[in-house]
Amino acid sequence: MASWRLLTCLGVLSAATVHAHGGLMETQSYTSRRGHPEDQLMSFTRGALISRDSGESWRWVCAEAMGYGSWQPESYAWLSGGDILTATGKALLRSRDGGCSWEPSSAFQDAWVTSLAEHPTNDALLYVATGRPAVTNLLYRSEDGGETWKPTPLSREAVFSAVRVAPSAPKRLYLSGWKGYEMYLFRSDDEGETWEDLPQAFTGSLQDAYDLKLLSVSPANPDVLWVRVSSRSTVGSILYTVLRSDDGGRTLTPVLEGDDPLVNMDVSADGRTAWVATYNHFYRGREGESFQKLPLPTGNACVTRVGEVLYACGSTWLHEWALARSADEGTSWEPLFSLREVQGVHECPAGTPVREKCTSLWPQLAAQLGAPLSPSQPDAGTPPDEEAPPKSDGCGASAGSAGLAPLLLLTLMLRGRRRAEERPRLR
């Protein structure tokens, strides 16, 4: 049935152009404000989506207002005080007014900010890693919620790809990095004051692996962590391998391999179940068992655990939801939100970048998504004879999704390859 619907949609949709960052528009990560679950944010192909009412309604923050250019954020930290921060791979962006205005931190100048990590209980304590090739990179610590930053003693001429704080032992930090085909984990047991280098050597099919990246640390055991590496298959395609360490990063064992780029992963509170999201699939691995691919989400995925509930990105264009939650470890999903339900531009005061830059862009995006064009939004940017499209019945064969037709089939077939080229930094 799904294949029939896809072919039908391709046959009836027009060849209009999609004005999106990378083809299909999708959600890419989910976060909620610490201590304020009513405030939620999703990374989106064309900026971000924000809800201030526990997910009842979602509104758009355009990329133009955020000013990140081609360095698209993939995850965010929303502090209890209200500030939102994100590492783009080039800059550390911050919003002090709930997403209406954004500015890059001046603390890092020409350094490329690749990763941001939060302390599990102390909102004021943050870590940032830089990762510009062919220069000396550092790990920075902030003790005032990101207002000021000081370098830790860790300094290497290597690309630092990700920093993580062990949830069950917050003095334990891990950092991943690489220089050419030399790959490292760095470990600190005193909040970054001293460090142990853990060079990683791979054999067999992974002997030429590259681009090591730390994914997650177990919430229950600071010695258990997961990383991923990239490698070439025998036919030249890129493979992505997830590896697990049970000894604090000294040795790594492969647990999942595929040709679909990884997005992120999360782990249950007891550390016994892990979930891995890729661009097209969703996997669950229980203790003592191999990872299994679950039926949903497919075509687009991300995962975040909040307490005992999982939140996942999905694809509006394939199964009609862009965000869902699961209370049974991903076996079944309750749809929460579709991109067709975006309510307009994030409500911001006059004079803010979101109000000034996003308002005129909204009618065009609404038409592409098949979302309602709110009467409160001016009709700038939409031709006079063009009306807001009705919502689709399922596959997107309405005026609002017509722009997806020329790219849909190619995206579904070659998505991994194209996205790997467009977003080499996997968060």
CSV table of N, CA, C and O in Angstrom, one decimal, residues 293-379:
chain,number,residue,atom,x,y,z
A,293,LYS,N,16.0,-3.4,14.2
A,293,LYS,CA,15.4,-2.3,13.5
A,293,LYS,C,13.9,-2.4,13.8
A,293,LYS,O,13.2,-3.4,13.6
A,294,LEU,N,13.3,-1.2,14.3
A,294,LEU,CA,11.9,-1.2,14.6
A,294,LEU,C,11.1,-0.6,13.4
A,294,LEU,O,11.7,0.1,12.5
A,295,PRO,N,9.8,-0.9,13.3
A,295,PRO,CA,9.0,-0.5,12.1
A,295,PRO,C,9.0,1.0,11.9
A,295,PRO,O,9.0,1.5,10.8
A,296,LEU,N,8.9,1.8,13.0
A,296,LEU,CA,8.8,3.2,13.0
A,296,LEU,C,9.7,3.9,14.0
A,296,LEU,O,10.0,3.3,15.0
A,297,PRO,N,10.1,5.1,13.8
A,297,PRO,CA,9.9,5.9,12.5
A,297,PRO,C,10.8,5.4,11.4
A,297,PRO,O,11.8,4.7,11.6
A,298,THR,N,10.5,5.8,10.2
A,298,THR,CA,11.3,5.5,9.0
A,298,THR,C,11.3,6.7,8.1
A,298,THR,O,10.4,7.5,8.1
A,299,GLY,N,12.3,6.8,7.3
A,299,GLY,CA,12.5,7.9,6.4
A,299,GLY,C,13.0,9.2,7.1
A,299,GLY,O,13.6,10.0,6.4
A,300,ASN,N,13.0,9.2,8.4
A,300,ASN,CA,13.6,10.3,9.2
A,300,ASN,C,13.4,9.9,10.6
A,300,ASN,O,12.4,9.5,11.1
A,301,ALA,N,14.5,10.2,11.4
A,301,ALA,CA,14.4,9.7,12.8
A,301,ALA,C,15.4,10.6,13.6
A,301,ALA,O,16.4,11.0,13.2
A,302,CYS,N,15.0,10.8,14.9
A,302,CYS,CA,15.9,11.2,16.0
A,302,CYS,C,15.3,10.6,17.2
A,302,CYS,O,14.1,10.2,17.2
A,303,VAL,N,16.0,10.6,18.3
A,303,VAL,CA,15.5,10.1,19.6
A,303,VAL,C,16.0,10.9,20.8
A,303,VAL,O,17.1,11.3,20.9
A,304,THR,N,15.0,11.1,21.7
A,304,THR,CA,15.4,11.7,23.0
A,304,THR,C,14.5,11.1,24.1
A,304,THR,O,13.3,10.9,23.9
A,305,ARG,N,15.2,10.6,25.2
A,305,ARG,CA,14.4,10.1,26.3
A,305,ARG,C,14.2,11.1,27.3
A,305,ARG,O,15.1,11.9,27.7
A,306,VAL,N,13.0,11.3,27.8
A,306,VAL,CA,12.6,12.2,28.9
A,306,VAL,C,11.9,11.3,29.9
A,306,VAL,O,10.8,10.9,29.8
A,307,GLY,N,12.6,11.0,31.0
A,307,GLY,CA,12.1,10.1,32.0
A,307,GLY,C,11.9,8.7,31.4
A,307,GLY,O,12.9,8.1,30.9
A,308,GLU,N,10.7,8.2,31.5
A,308,GLU,CA,10.5,6.9,30.9
A,308,GLU,C,9.8,6.9,29.5
A,308,GLU,O,9.4,5.9,29.0
A,309,VAL,N,9.7,8.1,29.0
A,309,VAL,CA,9.1,8.3,27.7
A,309,VAL,C,10.1,8.7,26.6
A,309,VAL,O,11.1,9.4,26.8
A,310,LEU,N,9.9,8.1,25.4
A,310,LEU,CA,10.8,8.4,24.3
A,310,LEU,C,10.1,9.4,23.4
A,310,LEU,O,8.9,9.3,23.1
A,311,TYR,N,10.8,10.3,22.9
A,311,TYR,CA,10.3,11.2,21.8
A,311,TYR,C,11.2,11.0,20.6
A,311,TYR,O,12.4,10.8,20.7
A,312,ALA,N,10.5,10.9,19.4
A,312,ALA,CA,11.2,10.6,18.2
A,312,ALA,C,10.8,11.6,17.1
A,312,ALA,O,9.6,11.9,17.0
A,313,CYS,N,11.7,12.0,16.2
A,313,CYS,CA,11.4,12.6,15.0
A,313,CYS,C,10.9,11.6,14.0
A,313,CYS,O,11.3,10.4,14.1
A,314,GLY,N,10.0,12.0,13.1
A,314,GLY,CA,9.5,11.1,12.1
A,314,GLY,C,9.3,11.9,10.8
A,314,GLY,O,9.7,13.1,10.7
A,315,SER,N,8.8,11.3,9.8
A,315,SER,CA,8.6,12.0,8.5
A,315,SER,C,7.1,12.2,8.2
A,315,SER,O,6.3,11.3,8.0
A,316,THR,N,6.7,13.5,8.2
A,316,THR,CA,5.4,13.8,7.8
A,316,THR,C,5.0,13.3,6.4
A,316,THR,O,3.8,12.9,6.2
A,317,TRP,N,6.0,13.2,5.5
A,317,TRP,CA,5.7,12.8,4.1
A,317,TRP,C,5.5,11.3,4.0
A,317,TRP,O,5.1,10.8,3.0
A,318,LEU,N,6.0,10.5,5.0
A,318,LEU,CA,5.9,9.0,4.9
A,318,LEU,C,4.8,8.4,5.9
A,318,LEU,O,4.1,7.5,5.5
A,319,HIS,N,4.8,8.9,7.1
A,319,HIS,CA,3.8,8.4,8.0
A,319,HIS,C,3.1,9.4,8.8
A,319,HIS,O,2.6,9.2,9.9
A,320,GLU,N,3.0,10.7,8.3
A,320,GLU,CA,2.2,11.7,8.7
A,320,GLU,C,2.5,12.3,10.1
A,320,GLU,O,1.7,13.1,10.6
A,321,TRP,N,3.7,12.0,10.7
A,321,TRP,CA,4.0,12.7,11.9
A,321,TRP,C,5.5,13.1,11.9
A,321,TRP,O,6.3,12.4,11.4
A,322,ALA,N,5.8,14.3,12.5
A,322,ALA,CA,7.2,14.8,12.6
A,322,ALA,C,7.7,14.6,14.0
A,322,ALA,O,8.9,14.8,14.3
A,323,LEU,N,6.8,14.3,15.0
A,323,LEU,CA,7.1,14.1,16.4
A,323,LEU,C,6.1,13.1,17.0
A,323,LEU,O,4.9,13.3,16.8
A,324,ALA,N,6.6,12.1,17.7
A,324,ALA,CA,5.7,11.2,18.4
A,324,ALA,C,6.4,10.8,19.7
A,324,ALA,O,7.6,11.0,19.9
A,325,ARG,N,5.6,10.1,20.6
A,325,ARG,CA,6.2,9.6,21.8
A,325,ARG,C,5.8,8.2,22.0
A,325,ARG,O,4.8,7.7,21.5
A,326,SER,N,6.7,7.5,22.8
A,326,SER,CA,6.4,6.1,23.0
A,326,SER,C,6.6,5.8,24.5
A,326,SER,O,7.6,6.3,25.1
A,327,ALA,N,5.7,5.0,25.1
A,327,ALA,CA,5.8,4.6,26.5
A,327,ALA,C,6.2,3.2,26.6
A,327,ALA,O,6.3,2.6,27.7
A,328,ASP,N,6.5,2.5,25.5
A,328,ASP,CA,6.9,1.1,25.5
A,328,ASP,C,8.2,0.9,24.8
A,328,ASP,O,8.3,-0.1,24.0
A,329,GLU,N,9.1,1.8,25.0
A,329,GLU,CA,10.5,1.6,24.4
A,329,GLU,C,10.6,1.6,22.9
A,329,GLU,O,11.4,1.0,22.3
A,330,GLY,N,9.6,2.2,22.3
A,330,GLY,CA,9.6,2.3,20.8
A,330,GLY,C,8.9,1.3,20.1
A,330,GLY,O,8.9,1.3,18.8
A,331,THR,N,8.2,0.4,20.8
A,331,THR,CA,7.4,-0.6,20.1
A,331,THR,C,6.2,0.0,19.4
A,331,THR,O,5.8,-0.4,18.3
A,332,SER,N,5.5,1.0,20.0
A,332,SER,CA,4.4,1.7,19.4
A,332,SER,C,4.6,3.2,19.7
A,332,SER,O,5.3,3.6,20.6
A,333,TRP,N,3.9,4.0,18.8
A,333,TRP,CA,4.1,5.5,18.9
A,333,TRP,C,2.8,6.2,18.9
A,333,TRP,O,1.9,5.8,18.2
A,334,GLU,N,2.7,7.3,19.7
A,334,GLU,CA,1.6,8.2,19.7
A,334,GLU,C,2.0,9.4,18.9
A,334,GLU,O,2.8,10.2,19.4
A,335,PRO,N,1.4,9.7,17.8
A,335,PRO,CA,1.8,10.9,17.0
A,335,PRO,C,1.4,12.1,17.8
A,335,PRO,O,0.3,12.2,18.3
A,336,LEU,N,2.3,13.1,17.8
A,336,LEU,CA,2.0,14.4,18.5
A,336,LEU,C,1.9,15.6,17.5
A,336,LEU,O,1.2,16.5,17.9
A,337,PHE,N,2.6,15.5,16.4
A,337,PHE,CA,2.7,16.7,15.6
A,337,PHE,C,3.1,16.4,14.2
A,337,PHE,O,4.0,15.5,13.9
A,338,SER,N,2.5,17.0,13.2
A,338,SER,CA,2.8,16.9,11.8
A,338,SER,C,3.3,18.3,11.3
A,338,SER,O,2.8,19.3,11.8
A,339,LEU,N,4.2,18.4,10.4
A,339,LEU,CA,4.6,19.6,9.8
A,339,LEU,C,3.5,20.4,9.2
A,339,LEU,O,3.6,21.6,9.1
A,340,ARG,N,2.4,19.7,8.8
A,340,ARG,CA,1.3,20.5,8.2
A,340,ARG,C,0.6,21.3,9.3
A,340,ARG,O,-0.3,22.1,9.0
A,341,GLU,N,0.9,21.1,10.6
A,341,GLU,CA,0.2,21.7,11.7
A,341,GLU,C,1.0,22.9,12.2
A,341,GLU,O,0.6,23.5,13.2
A,342,VAL,N,2.1,23.3,11.6
A,342,VAL,CA,2.8,24.5,12.1
A,342,VAL,C,1.9,25.7,12.0
A,342,VAL,O,1.2,25.9,11.0
A,343,GLN,N,1.8,26.5,13.1
A,343,GLN,CA,0.8,27.5,13.2
A,343,GLN,C,1.3,28.9,12.7
A,343,GLN,O,0.5,29.9,12.8
A,344,GLY,N,2.5,29.0,12.2
A,344,GLY,CA,3.0,30.3,11.7
A,344,GLY,C,4.3,30.6,12.4
A,344,GLY,O,5.0,29.8,12.9
A,345,VAL,N,4.6,31.9,12.3
A,345,VAL,CA,5.9,32.3,12.9
A,345,VAL,C,5.9,32.4,14.4
A,345,VAL,O,4.8,32.8,15.0
A,346,HIS,N,6.9,32.1,15.0
A,346,HIS,CA,7.1,32.2,16.5
A,346,HIS,C,6.7,33.6,16.9
A,346,HIS,O,7.1,34.6,16.3
A,347,GLU,N,5.8,33.7,17.9
A,347,GLU,CA,5.3,35.0,18.4
A,347,GLU,C,6.4,35.8,19.1
A,347,GLU,O,6.7,35.4,20.2
A,348,CYS,N,6.8,36.8,18.5
A,348,CYS,CA,7.9,37.6,19.0
A,348,CYS,C,7.6,39.1,18.9
A,348,CYS,O,6.8,39.5,18.0
A,349,PRO,N,8.2,40.0,19.8
A,349,PRO,CA,7.9,41.4,19.7
A,349,PRO,C,8.4,42.0,18.4
A,349,PRO,O,9.3,41.5,17.7
A,350,ALA,N,7.8,43.1,18.0
A,350,ALA,CA,8.3,43.9,16.8
A,350,ALA,C,9.7,44.3,17.0
A,350,ALA,O,10.1,44.7,18.1
A,351,GLY,N,10.5,44.3,15.9
A,351,GLY,CA,11.9,44.6,16.0
A,351,GLY,C,12.8,43.5,16.2
A,351,GLY,O,14.0,43.6,16.0
A,352,THR,N,12.3,42.3,16.6
A,352,THR,CA,13.2,41.2,16.8
A,352,THR,C,13.5,40.5,15.5
A,352,THR,O,12.6,40.6,14.6
A,353,PRO,N,14.6,39.8,15.3
A,353,PRO,CA,14.9,39.2,14.0
A,353,PRO,C,13.8,38.2,13.5
A,353,PRO,O,13.5,38.2,12.3
A,354,VAL,N,13.2,37.4,14.4
A,354,VAL,CA,12.2,36.5,14.0
A,354,VAL,C,11.0,37.2,13.5
A,354,VAL,O,10.5,36.8,12.4
A,355,ARG,N,10.6,38.2,14.1
A,355,ARG,CA,9.4,39.0,13.7
A,355,ARG,C,9.7,39.7,12.3
A,355,ARG,O,8.9,39.7,11.4
A,356,GLU,N,10.9,40.3,12.2
A,356,GLU,CA,11.2,41.1,11.0
A,356,GLU,C,11.6,40.2,9.8
A,356,GLU,O,11.3,40.6,8.7
A,357,LYS,N,12.3,39.1,10.0
A,357,LYS,CA,12.8,38.3,8.9
A,357,LYS,C,11.9,37.1,8.5
A,357,LYS,O,11.9,36.7,7.4
A,358,CYS,N,11.2,36.5,9.5
A,358,CYS,CA,10.5,35.3,9.2
A,358,CYS,C,9.1,35.5,8.7
A,358,CYS,O,8.5,34.7,8.0
A,359,THR,N,8.5,36.7,9.1
A,359,THR,CA,7.1,36.9,8.7
A,359,THR,C,6.8,36.9,7.2
A,359,THR,O,5.9,36.2,6.8
A,360,SER,N,7.7,37.5,6.5
A,360,SER,CA,7.5,37.6,5.0
A,360,SER,C,7.8,36.2,4.3
A,360,SER,O,7.3,36.0,3.2
A,361,LEU,N,8.5,35.4,5.0
A,361,LEU,CA,8.9,34.1,4.5
A,361,LEU,C,7.8,33.0,4.8
A,361,LEU,O,7.8,31.9,4.1
A,362,TRP,N,7.0,33.2,5.8
A,362,TRP,CA,6.0,32.2,6.2
A,362,TRP,C,5.1,31.8,5.1
A,362,TRP,O,4.8,30.6,5.0
A,363,PRO,N,4.4,32.7,4.3
A,363,PRO,CA,3.4,32.2,3.4
A,363,PRO,C,4.0,31.1,2.4
A,363,PRO,O,3.3,30.2,2.0
A,364,GLN,N,5.2,31.3,2.0
A,364,GLN,CA,5.8,30.4,1.1
A,364,GLN,C,6.1,29.0,1.7
A,364,GLN,O,5.8,28.0,1.2
A,365,LEU,N,6.6,29.1,3.0
A,365,LEU,CA,6.8,27.8,3.7
A,365,LEU,C,5.5,27.1,4.0
A,365,LEU,O,5.4,25.9,3.9
A,366,ALA,N,4.5,27.9,4.4
A,366,ALA,CA,3.1,27.3,4.6
A,366,ALA,C,2.6,26.6,3.4
A,366,ALA,O,2.0,25.5,3.5
A,367,ALA,N,2.8,27.2,2.2
A,367,ALA,CA,2.4,26.5,1.0
A,367,ALA,C,3.1,25.2,0.7
A,367,ALA,O,2.5,24.2,0.3
A,368,GLN,N,4.4,25.2,1.0
A,368,GLN,CA,5.2,24.0,0.8
A,368,GLN,C,4.8,22.9,1.8
A,368,GLN,O,4.8,21.7,1.4
A,369,LEU,N,4.5,23.3,3.0
A,369,LEU,CA,4.2,22.3,4.0
A,369,LEU,C,2.7,21.8,3.9
A,369,LEU,O,2.3,20.8,4.5
A,370,GLY,N,1.9,22.6,3.3
A,370,GLY,CA,0.4,22.4,3.4
A,370,GLY,C,-0.1,22.8,4.7
A,370,GLY,O,-1.1,22.3,5.2
A,371,ALA,N,0.5,23.8,5.4
A,371,ALA,CA,0.1,24.3,6.7
A,371,ALA,C,-0.9,25.4,6.5
A,371,ALA,O,-0.9,26.1,5.5
A,372,PRO,N,-1.7,25.7,7.5
A,372,PRO,CA,-2.7,26.8,7.4
A,372,PRO,C,-1.9,28.1,7.4
A,372,PRO,O,-1.0,28.3,8.1
A,373,LEU,N,-2.4,29.1,6.6
A,373,LEU,CA,-1.9,30.4,6.5
A,373,LEU,C,-2.7,31.3,7.5
A,373,LEU,O,-3.8,31.6,7.2
A,374,SER,N,-2.2,31.5,8.6
A,374,SER,CA,-2.9,32.3,9.7
A,374,SER,C,-3.3,33.7,9.2
A,374,SER,O,-2.4,34.3,8.6
A,375,PRO,N,-4.5,34.1,9.4
A,375,PRO,CA,-4.9,35.5,9.0
A,375,PRO,C,-4.0,36.5,9.7
A,375,PRO,O,-3.9,37.6,9.2
A,376,SER,N,-3.4,36.2,10.8
A,376,SER,CA,-2.6,37.2,11.5
A,376,SER,C,-1.2,37.4,10.8
A,376,SER,O,-0.5,38.3,11.1
A,377,GLN,N,-0.9,36.5,9.9
A,377,GLN,CA,0.4,36.6,9.2
A,377,GLN,C,0.1,37.4,7.8
A,377,GLN,O,-0.7,37.0,7.1
A,378,PRO,N,0.9,38.4,7.6
A,378,PRO,CA,0.8,39.1,6.3
A,378,PRO,C,1.1,38.2,5.1
A,378,PRO,O,1.9,37.3,5.2
A,379,ASP,N,0.5,38.5,4.0
A,379,ASP,CA,0.6,37.7,2.8
A,379,ASP,C,1.7,38.0,1.9
A,379,ASP,O,1.7,37.9,0.7
